[in-house]
């Protein structure tokens, strides 16, 4: 089947019934244009956060399987309501859970990866002329357990469906007009980008630009899936995400990101001898926890401190693992700090230009912002600083690199 378009509507686009009706009208307009439309929907507004809040009212350490059972309900509500809205306007639509359309994942609850998607059911419904609506963010593992794909995972559902259905375009509808040089809610004169490469978008998403889930961009880049990020409240062109085009390289810094969702963990007084760091991070990896920045202090009398960052959601688990483990490696204590933010500047152009680090540090220093940790790659520089300095740092860097309108 040809002429398939996948459209994903984020939670903000379906936050209330009026917005759901508006989405229904837009979907129908694409059907009328002759597209076979597959719609992916997220949970209404802040539903997922509210569900997590409910869980934490019961226990601080809910079983991850049950968290997935709970979180997956959010998307089931929105797909059904959207299908009803489309029916009301006289068109045929059918809604599905991830499991129903065969979105098969591995078993890592709360951050499962899609292994395979069975397109039979979707194709059959499209052939009947129906609009197909799929619950984002969820799948099913080999034991028929419901899984979720990590926060923002509806983007992943959309990209996966676009790939297996060979869609012409994967449209991501959200509450801003596209991808901006930085979060337009923090910097008023942030500039909308007409296009961005997968590589830069992946880096920005990994570093905190919430507008697209990082994993979904990784997959889109791998399979060259064209993505259009745009507003569900207007008809304007948004941002196209595609392969690198040479003109993009002229730009030194593409954007600035802020991530307030990480915490710093420090293992204090670790014996400074070979193999200790390996044991610490092996232990954490076994807990299925991703570590971001790592810093080891200069050794003092045979001891050192090792600090690293993890996403806040993994903090409790990390501390639990390490509290038992530090005795084994003869370290003294483990401490953490949730009051941090990570600010990053991103751009492919950095590969061939120097001076970005110096300019970054200078801009922060001018605002008297202290840097706690630094990490770099060939296309980004990240600084960890105090949480309340996050937004001022983003503003300072956005200005210093001349990214505004
Ligand atoms: P949705 O509910 O549609 O999935 P998200 O909240 O996940 O929406 O993502 C959209 C939000 O991402 C925007 O409201 C904006 O505040 C934030 N954001 C952060 N960085 C950027 C950026 N560089 N460009 C656009 N939006 C960004
Ligand atoms: N509802 C899920 C979340 O809030 C998935 C998504 O929005 O993409 O993370
Ligand atoms: Mg999102």
CSV table of C-alpha atoms and ligand atoms in Angstrom, one decimal:
chain,number,residue,atom,x,y,z
A,1,UNK,CA,0.0,0.0,0.0
A,2,UNK,CA,1.3,3.5,-0.9
A,3,UNK,CA,0.8,7.0,0.2
A,4,UNK,CA,0.9,6.2,3.9
A,5,UNK,CA,1.5,9.1,6.3
A,6,UNK,CA,2.2,8.6,10.0
A,7,UNK,CA,1.1,11.5,12.3
A,8,UNK,CA,2.0,11.6,16.0
A,9,UNK,CA,0.1,13.9,18.3
A,10,UNK,CA,1.8,14.6,21.7
A,11,UNK,CA,0.1,15.0,25.0
A,12,UNK,CA,-0.1,18.7,24.7
A,13,UNK,CA,-2.0,18.4,21.4
A,14,UNK,CA,-4.7,16.2,23.0
A,15,UNK,CA,-4.8,17.9,26.4
A,16,UNK,CA,-8.6,18.3,26.4
A,17,UNK,CA,-11.7,17.3,24.4
A,18,UNK,CA,-11.6,20.5,22.3
A,19,UNK,CA,-8.1,19.8,21.3
A,20,UNK,CA,-8.9,16.1,20.5
A,21,UNK,CA,-11.7,17.4,18.2
A,22,UNK,CA,-9.2,19.7,16.5
A,23,UNK,CA,-6.8,16.8,16.0
A,24,UNK,CA,-9.7,14.7,14.6
A,25,UNK,CA,-10.4,17.4,12.0
A,26,UNK,CA,-6.8,17.6,10.9
A,27,UNK,CA,-6.5,13.9,10.6
A,28,UNK,CA,-9.6,13.8,8.4
A,29,UNK,CA,-8.3,16.6,6.2
A,30,UNK,CA,-5.3,14.4,5.4
A,31,UNK,CA,-7.5,11.4,4.7
A,32,UNK,CA,-9.5,13.6,2.3
A,33,UNK,CA,-6.3,14.6,0.6
A,34,UNK,CA,-5.9,10.9,-0.3
A,35,UNK,CA,-3.4,9.8,2.4
A,36,UNK,CA,-3.7,6.5,4.2
A,37,UNK,CA,-3.4,7.9,7.7
A,38,UNK,CA,-1.9,6.2,10.7
A,39,UNK,CA,-2.1,8.2,13.8
A,40,UNK,CA,0.0,7.8,17.0
A,41,UNK,CA,-1.3,9.5,20.1
A,42,UNK,CA,0.2,10.2,23.5
A,43,UNK,CA,-1.7,10.4,26.8
A,44,UNK,CA,-3.8,13.4,27.4
A,45,UNK,CA,-1.8,16.4,28.7
A,46,UNK,CA,0.1,15.5,31.9
A,47,UNK,CA,-1.6,12.1,32.4
A,48,UNK,CA,1.6,10.1,32.5
A,49,UNK,CA,3.1,12.4,35.2
A,50,UNK,CA,-0.2,12.1,37.2
A,51,UNK,CA,-0.2,8.3,36.9
A,52,UNK,CA,3.4,8.2,38.2
A,53,UNK,CA,2.4,10.5,41.0
A,54,UNK,CA,-0.4,8.0,42.0
A,55,UNK,CA,2.1,5.2,42.1
A,56,UNK,CA,4.5,7.1,44.2
A,57,UNK,CA,1.7,7.8,46.7
A,58,UNK,CA,1.6,4.0,47.3
A,59,UNK,CA,5.3,3.2,47.3
A,60,UNK,CA,8.6,4.8,46.5
A,61,UNK,CA,9.8,1.7,44.7
A,62,UNK,CA,7.0,0.3,42.6
A,63,UNK,CA,7.7,-2.8,40.6
A,64,UNK,CA,8.6,-1.7,37.0
A,65,UNK,CA,6.2,-4.2,35.5
A,66,UNK,CA,3.3,-2.6,37.4
A,67,UNK,CA,4.5,0.9,36.4
A,68,UNK,CA,4.2,-0.1,32.8
A,69,UNK,CA,0.7,-1.5,33.3
A,70,UNK,CA,-0.2,1.8,34.9
A,71,UNK,CA,1.4,4.2,32.5
A,72,UNK,CA,0.1,2.3,29.4
A,73,UNK,CA,-3.5,3.1,30.4
A,74,UNK,CA,-2.9,6.8,29.6
A,75,UNK,CA,-2.5,6.2,25.8
A,76,UNK,CA,-5.5,3.8,25.8
A,77,UNK,CA,-7.8,6.6,26.8
A,78,UNK,CA,-6.6,9.0,24.2
A,79,UNK,CA,-6.7,6.6,21.2
A,80,UNK,CA,-10.3,5.7,22.0
A,81,UNK,CA,-11.4,9.3,22.4
A,82,UNK,CA,-9.8,10.3,19.1
A,83,UNK,CA,-11.4,7.4,17.3
A,84,UNK,CA,-14.8,8.5,18.7
A,85,UNK,CA,-14.2,12.1,17.6
A,86,UNK,CA,-13.4,11.0,14.1
A,87,UNK,CA,-16.6,8.9,14.0
A,88,UNK,CA,-18.5,11.9,15.1
A,89,UNK,CA,-17.3,13.7,12.1
A,90,UNK,CA,-18.5,10.9,9.9
A,91,UNK,CA,-15.2,9.1,9.1
A,92,UNK,CA,-14.2,5.6,10.0
A,93,UNK,CA,-11.4,5.1,12.5
A,94,UNK,CA,-10.3,2.3,14.7
A,95,UNK,CA,-8.0,2.5,17.7
A,96,UNK,CA,-5.5,0.0,18.9
A,97,UNK,CA,-3.1,-0.6,21.8
A,98,UNK,CA,0.5,-1.3,21.1
A,99,UNK,CA,0.0,-5.0,21.9
A,100,UNK,CA,-3.0,-5.2,19.5
A,101,UNK,CA,-0.9,-4.1,16.5
A,102,UNK,CA,2.0,-6.2,17.4
A,103,UNK,CA,4.6,-3.7,18.6
A,104,UNK,CA,7.0,-6.3,20.0
A,105,UNK,CA,9.7,-5.1,22.5
A,106,UNK,CA,12.4,-6.5,24.7
A,107,UNK,CA,11.6,-6.9,28.4
A,108,UNK,CA,13.3,-3.8,30.0
A,109,UNK,CA,10.3,-2.4,31.6
A,110,UNK,CA,9.9,1.4,31.5
A,111,UNK,CA,12.5,1.7,28.8
A,112,UNK,CA,11.8,-1.1,26.4
A,113,UNK,CA,13.2,-1.2,22.9
A,114,UNK,CA,11.1,-2.2,19.9
A,115,UNK,CA,12.3,-5.4,18.3
A,116,UNK,CA,9.7,-5.9,15.6
A,117,UNK,CA,6.3,-4.6,14.4
A,118,UNK,CA,3.7,-6.7,12.8
A,119,UNK,CA,2.0,-4.5,10.2
A,120,UNK,CA,-0.7,-7.0,9.1
A,121,UNK,CA,-3.6,-5.6,11.2
A,122,UNK,CA,-2.8,-2.0,10.4
A,123,UNK,CA,-2.6,-2.7,6.7
A,124,UNK,CA,-5.9,-4.6,6.7
A,125,UNK,CA,-7.7,-1.7,8.4
A,126,UNK,CA,-6.1,0.9,6.0
A,127,UNK,CA,-7.3,-1.2,3.1
A,128,UNK,CA,-10.8,-0.9,4.4
A,129,UNK,CA,-10.4,2.8,4.1
A,130,UNK,CA,-10.2,3.4,7.9
A,131,UNK,CA,-8.0,5.8,9.8
A,132,UNK,CA,-5.8,3.7,12.1
A,133,UNK,CA,-5.0,5.1,15.6
A,134,UNK,CA,-2.3,3.5,17.6
A,135,UNK,CA,-1.4,4.1,21.3
A,136,UNK,CA,2.0,5.5,21.5
A,137,UNK,CA,4.7,4.7,24.0
A,138,UNK,CA,3.8,1.1,24.6
A,139,UNK,CA,4.4,-2.4,23.3
A,140,UNK,CA,4.4,-6.0,24.4
A,141,UNK,CA,7.2,-8.4,25.2
A,142,UNK,CA,7.5,-12.1,24.3
A,143,UNK,CA,5.8,-13.1,27.6
A,144,UNK,CA,2.8,-10.9,26.7
A,145,UNK,CA,3.7,-8.4,29.3
A,146,UNK,CA,2.9,-4.7,28.6
A,147,UNK,CA,6.0,-2.5,28.3
A,148,UNK,CA,6.6,1.2,27.8
A,149,UNK,CA,9.3,2.8,25.7
A,150,UNK,CA,10.8,5.5,28.0
A,151,UNK,CA,9.4,9.0,28.5
A,152,UNK,CA,8.5,10.7,25.2
A,153,UNK,CA,8.3,7.2,23.7
A,154,UNK,CA,5.3,8.0,21.4
A,155,UNK,CA,7.9,9.6,19.1
A,156,UNK,CA,9.5,6.2,18.9
A,157,UNK,CA,6.2,4.5,18.1
A,158,UNK,CA,5.7,6.9,15.3
A,159,UNK,CA,9.1,6.4,13.8
A,160,UNK,CA,8.9,2.6,14.1
A,161,UNK,CA,5.5,2.6,12.3
A,162,UNK,CA,6.8,5.0,9.6
A,163,UNK,CA,9.7,2.6,9.0
A,164,UNK,CA,7.7,-0.6,8.7
A,165,UNK,CA,4.9,0.9,6.7
A,166,UNK,CA,7.3,2.8,4.4
A,167,UNK,CA,5.5,6.0,5.1
A,168,UNK,CA,6.1,9.0,3.0
A,169,UNK,CA,6.5,11.2,6.0
A,170,UNK,CA,6.4,11.0,9.8
A,171,UNK,CA,4.8,14.1,11.1
A,172,UNK,CA,5.3,15.0,14.8
A,173,UNK,CA,2.7,17.4,16.0
A,174,UNK,CA,3.4,19.3,19.2
A,175,UNK,CA,2.8,22.6,21.0
A,176,UNK,CA,5.6,24.6,19.4
A,177,UNK,CA,6.2,25.3,15.7
A,178,UNK,CA,9.1,23.1,15.3
A,179,UNK,CA,12.6,22.6,16.6
A,180,UNK,CA,14.1,25.9,17.9
A,181,UNK,CA,17.7,27.0,18.6
A,182,UNK,CA,16.7,26.4,22.2
A,183,UNK,CA,13.6,25.8,24.3
A,184,UNK,CA,11.3,28.7,23.1
A,185,UNK,CA,9.7,28.7,26.6
A,186,UNK,CA,13.0,29.8,28.1
A,187,UNK,CA,14.4,32.1,25.5
A,188,UNK,CA,11.7,34.3,23.8
A,189,UNK,CA,13.7,35.1,20.7
A,190,UNK,CA,14.7,31.5,20.0
A,191,UNK,CA,14.7,30.9,16.3
A,192,UNK,CA,12.8,28.1,14.6
A,193,UNK,CA,15.1,25.9,12.4
A,194,UNK,CA,13.8,25.0,8.9
A,195,UNK,CA,15.8,21.9,8.9
A,196,UNK,CA,18.3,20.0,11.1
A,197,UNK,CA,20.4,16.9,10.6
A,198,UNK,CA,19.6,13.6,12.4
A,199,UNK,CA,23.0,13.9,14.1
A,200,UNK,CA,22.5,17.3,15.5
A,201,UNK,CA,18.9,16.6,16.5
A,202,UNK,CA,20.0,13.4,18.2
A,203,UNK,CA,22.6,15.3,20.2
A,204,UNK,CA,20.1,18.0,21.2
A,205,UNK,CA,17.5,15.5,22.1
A,206,UNK,CA,19.9,13.4,24.2
A,207,UNK,CA,21.0,16.6,26.0
A,208,UNK,CA,17.5,17.7,26.9
A,209,UNK,CA,15.6,19.2,24.0
A,210,UNK,CA,12.4,17.5,25.0
A,211,UNK,CA,10.7,18.2,21.6
A,212,UNK,CA,11.8,14.8,20.2
A,213,UNK,CA,12.8,11.6,22.1
A,214,UNK,CA,16.4,10.8,21.5
A,215,UNK,CA,15.9,7.2,20.7
A,216,UNK,CA,13.4,7.9,18.0
A,217,UNK,CA,15.9,10.1,16.2
A,218,UNK,CA,18.6,7.5,16.5
A,219,UNK,CA,16.2,5.1,14.7
A,220,UNK,CA,15.0,7.7,12.2
A,221,UNK,CA,18.7,8.4,11.2
A,222,UNK,CA,19.5,4.8,10.9
A,223,UNK,CA,16.7,4.1,8.5
A,224,UNK,CA,16.6,7.6,6.9
A,225,UNK,CA,12.9,8.3,7.9
A,226,UNK,CA,11.9,11.8,7.0
A,227,UNK,CA,10.5,13.7,10.0
A,228,UNK,CA,8.5,16.9,10.1
A,229,UNK,CA,8.1,18.5,13.5
A,230,UNK,CA,5.3,21.0,13.5
A,231,UNK,CA,2.6,22.7,15.5
A,232,UNK,CA,-0.8,21.0,15.9
A,233,UNK,CA,-2.3,24.5,16.4
A,234,UNK,CA,-1.4,26.0,13.0
A,235,UNK,CA,-0.8,24.9,9.4
A,236,UNK,CA,2.7,26.4,9.2
A,237,UNK,CA,5.7,24.5,8.0
A,238,UNK,CA,7.8,23.3,10.9
A,239,UNK,CA,11.3,21.7,11.0
A,240,UNK,CA,12.4,18.9,8.7
A,241,UNK,CA,14.8,16.4,10.2
A,242,UNK,CA,16.9,14.7,7.6
A,243,UNK,CA,20.5,13.7,6.6
A,244,UNK,CA,23.2,16.2,6.9
A,245,UNK,CA,23.3,18.7,4.1
A,246,UNK,CA,26.5,20.6,3.4
A,247,UNK,CA,25.1,24.1,4.1
A,248,UNK,CA,24.4,23.0,7.6
A,249,UNK,CA,28.1,22.8,8.3
A,250,UNK,CA,28.5,26.5,8.0
A,251,UNK,CA,26.8,26.9,11.4
A,252,UNK,CA,29.1,26.6,14.3
A,253,UNK,CA,26.5,26.1,17.0
A,254,UNK,CA,23.1,24.9,16.1
A,255,UNK,CA,21.4,25.1,19.5
A,256,UNK,CA,21.6,25.2,23.3
A,257,UNK,CA,19.9,22.7,25.5
A,258,UNK,CA,18.9,22.4,29.2
A,259,UNK,CA,18.5,19.2,31.1
A,260,UNK,CA,17.1,19.5,34.6
A,261,UNK,CA,16.4,15.8,34.8
A,262,UNK,CA,19.7,14.5,36.0
A,263,UNK,CA,21.2,14.0,39.5
A,264,UNK,CA,24.9,13.9,40.5
A,265,UNK,CA,26.1,10.8,42.5
A,266,UNK,CA,29.5,10.8,44.2
A,267,UNK,CA,31.2,7.8,45.6
A,268,UNK,CA,33.6,9.3,48.2
A,269,UNK,CA,37.1,8.1,49.2
A,270,UNK,CA,37.4,5.3,46.7
A,271,UNK,CA,40.7,3.5,46.9
A,272,UNK,CA,42.7,4.7,43.9
A,273,UNK,CA,43.8,1.5,42.3
A,274,UNK,CA,43.2,-0.2,38.9
A,275,UNK,CA,39.9,-1.9,38.4
A,276,UNK,CA,37.8,0.0,41.0
A,277,UNK,CA,36.1,2.3,38.5
A,278,UNK,CA,35.3,-0.7,36.3
A,279,UNK,CA,33.7,-2.5,39.2
A,280,UNK,CA,31.5,0.5,40.2
A,281,UNK,CA,30.2,1.1,36.6
A,282,UNK,CA,29.8,-2.6,35.9
A,283,UNK,CA,27.6,-2.9,39.0
A,284,UNK,CA,25.5,0.1,37.8
A,285,UNK,CA,25.2,-1.2,34.3
A,286,UNK,CA,23.9,-4.5,35.6
A,287,UNK,CA,21.1,-2.5,37.2
A,288,UNK,CA,20.1,-1.3,33.6
A,289,UNK,CA,21.0,2.3,34.6
A,290,UNK,CA,22.6,4.6,32.0
A,291,UNK,CA,25.4,6.8,33.3
A,292,UNK,CA,26.1,10.1,31.7
A,293,UNK,CA,29.0,12.3,32.7
A,294,UNK,CA,31.8,10.8,34.8
A,295,UNK,CA,34.5,12.7,36.7
A,296,UNK,CA,37.2,11.4,38.8
A,297,UNK,CA,39.0,13.8,41.1
A,298,UNK,CA,42.8,14.0,41.5
A,299,UNK,CA,44.0,11.3,44.0
A,300,UNK,CA,44.7,12.3,47.6
A,301,UNK,CA,46.8,9.9,49.6
A,302,UNK,CA,45.6,6.9,47.6
A,303,UNK,CA,41.9,7.9,47.6
A,304,UNK,CA,39.8,9.6,45.1
A,305,UNK,CA,36.1,10.7,44.6
A,306,UNK,CA,34.2,9.4,41.6
A,307,UNK,CA,31.2,11.5,40.5
A,308,UNK,CA,28.7,10.8,37.7
A,309,UNK,CA,25.2,11.8,36.6
A,310,UNK,CA,22.1,9.6,36.1
A,311,UNK,CA,18.5,10.5,35.2
A,312,UNK,CA,16.6,11.4,38.3
A,313,UNK,CA,14.2,8.5,37.8
A,314,UNK,CA,17.2,6.1,38.2
A,315,UNK,CA,18.6,7.9,41.3
A,316,UNK,CA,17.0,5.8,44.0
A,317,UNK,CA,17.9,2.6,42.3
A,318,UNK,CA,21.5,3.8,41.8
A,319,UNK,CA,21.9,4.7,45.5
A,320,UNK,CA,20.4,1.4,46.6
A,321,UNK,CA,22.9,-0.5,44.5
A,322,UNK,CA,25.9,1.5,45.6
A,323,UNK,CA,25.1,1.6,49.3
A,324,UNK,CA,25.6,-2.1,49.5
A,325,UNK,CA,28.5,-2.1,47.1
A,326,UNK,CA,30.8,0.5,48.6
A,327,UNK,CA,31.8,-1.7,51.5
A,328,UNK,CA,33.1,-4.3,49.0
A,329,UNK,CA,35.3,-1.8,47.3
A,330,UNK,CA,36.3,-0.1,50.6
A,331,UNK,CA,34.9,3.3,49.6
A,332,UNK,CA,33.7,5.5,52.4
A,333,UNK,CA,30.3,6.9,51.4
A,334,UNK,CA,27.9,7.6,48.5
A,335,UNK,CA,26.2,11.0,48.3
A,336,UNK,CA,23.9,12.6,45.7
A,337,UNK,CA,22.7,16.1,44.6
A,338,UNK,CA,19.5,16.6,42.8
A,339,UNK,CA,19.9,20.4,42.5
A,340,UNK,CA,21.9,20.3,39.3
A,341,UNK,CA,21.2,21.2,35.6
A,342,UNK,CA,23.2,20.4,32.5
A,343,UNK,CA,23.5,23.0,29.8
A,344,UNK,CA,25.0,22.2,26.5
A,345,UNK,CA,25.9,23.8,23.2
A,346,UNK,CA,25.6,21.6,20.1
A,347,UNK,CA,26.7,21.9,16.5
A,348,UNK,CA,28.4,19.9,13.8
A,349,UNK,CA,30.4,23.0,12.9
A,350,UNK,CA,32.5,22.5,16.1
A,351,UNK,CA,34.3,19.7,14.4
A,352,UNK,CA,36.2,22.0,12.2
A,353,UNK,CA,36.3,25.2,14.4
A,354,UNK,CA,38.0,25.8,17.6
A,355,UNK,CA,37.2,28.3,20.4
A,356,UNK,CA,33.7,27.1,21.2
A,357,UNK,CA,34.8,25.8,24.7
A,358,UNK,CA,36.5,29.1,25.5
A,359,UNK,CA,33.5,31.1,24.4
A,360,UNK,CA,31.1,28.9,26.4
A,361,UNK,CA,33.1,29.3,29.6
A,362,UNK,CA,33.6,33.0,29.1
A,363,UNK,CA,29.9,33.6,28.6
A,364,UNK,CA,29.1,31.6,31.8
A,365,UNK,CA,31.8,33.4,33.8
A,366,UNK,CA,30.5,36.8,32.7
A,367,UNK,CA,27.2,35.9,34.4
A,368,UNK,CA,29.1,34.6,37.5
A,369,UNK,CA,27.9,31.0,36.9
A,370,UNK,CA,30.1,28.4,38.4
A,371,UNK,CA,30.7,25.2,36.4
A,372,UNK,CA,30.7,21.9,38.4
A,373,UNK,CA,31.4,19.3,35.7
A,374,UNK,CA,32.4,19.5,32.0
A,375,UNK,CA,32.2,17.0,29.2
A,376,UNK,CA,32.8,17.4,25.5
A,377,UNK,CA,32.5,15.4,22.3
A,378,UNK,CA,33.3,16.6,18.8
A,379,UNK,CA,29.9,18.2,18.4
A,380,UNK,CA,28.9,19.3,21.9
A,381,UNK,CA,30.1,20.9,25.1
A,382,UNK,CA,28.1,20.2,28.3
A,383,UNK,CA,28.4,21.9,31.7
A,384,UNK,CA,26.8,20.8,34.9
A,385,UNK,CA,25.9,23.7,37.2
A,386,UNK,CA,23.4,24.6,39.9
A,387,UNK,CA,19.8,24.0,38.9
A,388,UNK,CA,18.7,27.6,39.5
A,389,UNK,CA,21.5,28.8,37.1
A,390,UNK,CA,20.2,26.5,34.3
A,391,UNK,CA,17.9,29.0,32.6
A,392,UNK,CA,20.2,32.0,33.0
A,393,UNK,CA,23.0,29.9,31.5
A,394,UNK,CA,20.9,28.9,28.5
A,395,UNK,CA,20.0,32.6,27.9
A,396,UNK,CA,23.7,33.7,28.2
A,397,UNK,CA,24.9,31.0,25.8
A,398,UNK,CA,22.1,31.5,23.3
A,399,UNK,CA,23.1,35.2,23.1
A,400,UNK,CA,26.9,34.6,23.1
A,401,UNK,CA,26.6,32.4,20.0
A,402,UNK,CA,24.2,34.8,18.3
A,403,UNK,CA,21.4,32.3,17.9
A,404,UNK,CA,18.5,34.6,18.4
A,405,UNK,CA,16.1,36.1,15.8
B,1,LIG,P1,4.5,16.6,23.2
B,1,LIG,O1,3.5,16.6,24.3
B,1,LIG,O2,4.0,17.2,21.9
B,1,LIG,O3,5.3,15.3,23.0
B,1,LIG,P2,6.8,17.7,24.5
B,1,LIG,O4,6.5,18.4,25.8
B,1,LIG,O5,7.4,16.3,24.7
B,1,LIG,O6,5.5,17.7,23.6
B,1,LIG,O7,7.9,18.5,23.7
B,1,LIG,C1,7.6,19.9,23.3
B,1,LIG,C2,8.3,20.8,24.2
B,1,LIG,O8,9.7,20.7,24.1
B,1,LIG,C3,8.0,22.3,23.9
B,1,LIG,O9,6.8,22.7,24.5
B,1,LIG,C4,9.3,23.0,24.4
B,1,LIG,O10,9.0,23.7,25.6
B,1,LIG,C5,10.3,21.9,24.6
B,1,LIG,N1,11.6,22.1,23.9
B,1,LIG,C6,12.8,22.0,24.6
B,1,LIG,N2,13.8,22.3,23.7
B,1,LIG,C7,13.2,22.6,22.5
B,1,LIG,C8,13.7,23.0,21.3
B,1,LIG,N3,15.0,23.2,21.0
B,1,LIG,N4,12.8,23.3,20.3
B,1,LIG,C9,11.5,23.1,20.5
B,1,LIG,N5,10.9,22.8,21.7
B,1,LIG,C10,11.8,22.5,22.7
B,2,LIG,N1,2.9,9.8,27.5
B,2,LIG,C1,4.3,9.4,27.5
B,2,LIG,C2,5.1,10.4,28.3
B,2,LIG,O1,4.6,11.3,28.8
B,2,LIG,C3,4.8,9.2,26.1
B,2,LIG,C4,4.9,10.5,25.3
B,2,LIG,O2,4.4,11.6,25.6
B,2,LIG,O3,5.5,10.4,24.2
B,2,LIG,O4,6.3,10.2,28.4
B,3,LIG,MG1,7.1,14.4,23.7
